[in-house]
Amino acid sequence: MTDKSVTISDAAARRIASILTASPEKQALRVSVEGGGCSGFSYKFDLVEDQQDDDLVLERDNAKVLIDQLSLIYMDGSEIDFVDNLLGQSFQIKNPNAVASCGCGTSFSI
């Protein structure tokens, strides 16, 4: 498995660790890319109990993120961030491969 460069920001690591602490039956946050959304692809965030053999595992400050190999193709070079502003709180992916994205930050095109 090739290690793609996906990083987790400080804010995202703190939030993921907090969520996982509150949900002890869950082991990690899975981030995946699916077809759909207003720009062609969308990010999906799920709390999961198990990891798959070919998952990329990112760990930082008690936060654990899993990314499947297919999603990793679209996320190479990305940063997983957590934003807390007047519009609300959300995980956002800063993806240098995306040529367009929607205002919500969860859908993109390549």
C-alpha positions as semicolon CSV with decimal commas, in nm:
position;residue;x (nm);y (nm);z (nm)
1;M;0,000;0,000;0,000
2;T;0,137;0,339;-0,097
3;D;0,120;0,602;0,174
4;K;-0,064;0,900;0,032
5;S;-0,021;1,236;0,195
6;V;-0,339;1,311;0,386
7;T;-0,306;1,511;0,707
8;I;-0,527;1,595;1,005
9;S;-0,533;1,951;1,140
10;D;-0,502;2,024;1,513
11;A;-0,869;2,127;1,526
12;A;-0,983;1,808;1,352
13;A;-0,768;1,588;1,577
14;R;-0,914;1,750;1,890
15;R;-1,273;1,709;1,765
16;I;-1,225;1,349;1,649
17;A;-1,063;1,253;1,981
18;S;-1,353;1,416;2,167
19;I;-1,613;1,230;1,959
20;L;-1,436;0,896;1,999
21;T;-1,405;0,946;2,375
22;A;-1,782;1,006;2,394
23;S;-1,848;0,693;2,182
24;P;-1,621;0,424;2,329
25;E;-1,772;0,149;2,112
26;K;-1,641;0,329;1,804
27;Q;-1,276;0,300;1,706
28;A;-1,225;0,562;1,435
29;L;-1,370;0,820;1,199
30;R;-1,395;0,684;0,845
31;V;-1,366;0,944;0,569
32;S;-1,470;0,829;0,223
33;V;-1,550;0,973;-0,119
34;E;-1,877;0,883;-0,294
35;G;-2,028;0,976;-0,626
36;G;-2,296;1,244;-0,597
37;G;-2,336;1,583;-0,438
38;C;-2,384;1,909;-0,620
39;S;-2,028;1,902;-0,762
40;G;-1,995;1,536;-0,864
41;F;-1,829;1,375;-0,559
42;S;-1,903;1,409;-0,190
43;Y;-1,724;1,330;0,133
44;K;-1,882;1,095;0,383
45;F;-1,793;1,082;0,753
46;D;-1,884;0,776;0,964
47;L;-1,788;0,652;1,310
48;V;-1,684;0,288;1,277
49;E;-1,593;-0,003;1,500
50;D;-1,350;-0,185;1,270
51;Q;-1,090;-0,104;1,010
52;Q;-1,037;-0,286;0,681
53;D;-0,703;-0,448;0,594
54;D;-0,624;-0,199;0,317
55;D;-0,731;0,120;0,499
56;L;-0,489;0,405;0,538
57;V;-0,476;0,469;0,914
58;L;-0,402;0,824;1,031
59;E;-0,346;0,883;1,402
60;R;-0,284;1,209;1,582
61;D;-0,336;1,302;1,949
62;N;-0,584;1,018;2,027
63;A;-0,768;1,074;1,700
64;K;-0,788;0,789;1,448
65;V;-0,903;0,831;1,087
66;L;-0,950;0,555;0,831
67;I;-0,952;0,611;0,454
68;D;-1,017;0,333;0,201
69;Q;-0,786;0,296;-0,099
70;L;-1,041;0,412;-0,358
71;S;-1,117;0,731;-0,165
72;L;-0,746;0,790;-0,115
73;I;-0,703;0,832;-0,491
74;Y;-0,925;1,143;-0,476
75;M;-0,788;1,273;-0,145
76;D;-0,410;1,264;-0,205
77;G;-0,254;1,580;-0,059
78;S;-0,568;1,676;0,136
79;E;-0,603;1,804;0,489
80;I;-0,893;1,700;0,712
81;D;-0,998;2,006;0,914
82;F;-1,270;2,094;1,163
83;V;-1,430;2,438;1,131
84;D;-1,634;2,611;1,401
85;N;-1,775;2,945;1,283
86;L;-2,099;3,142;1,261
87;L;-2,232;2,901;0,998
88;G;-2,188;2,604;1,232
89;Q;-1,946;2,323;1,301
90;S;-1,828;2,074;1,041
91;F;-1,543;1,862;0,918
92;Q;-1,405;1,995;0,592
93;I;-1,154;1,854;0,346
94;K;-0,901;2,095;0,198
95;N;-0,836;1,908;-0,126
96;P;-0,577;2,047;-0,372
97;N;-0,709;1,809;-0,642
98;A;-1,058;1,961;-0,642
99;V;-1,117;2,203;-0,930
100;A;-1,458;2,305;-0,797
101;S;-1,645;2,266;-0,472
102;C;-1,976;2,369;-0,326
103;G;-2,033;2,619;-0,048
104;C;-2,102;2,351;0,212
105;G;-1,752;2,210;0,172
106;T;-1,865;1,848;0,141
107;S;-1,889;1,813;-0,237
108;F;-1,626;1,862;-0,506
109;S;-1,523;1,785;-0,864
110;I;-1,190;1,681;-1,014
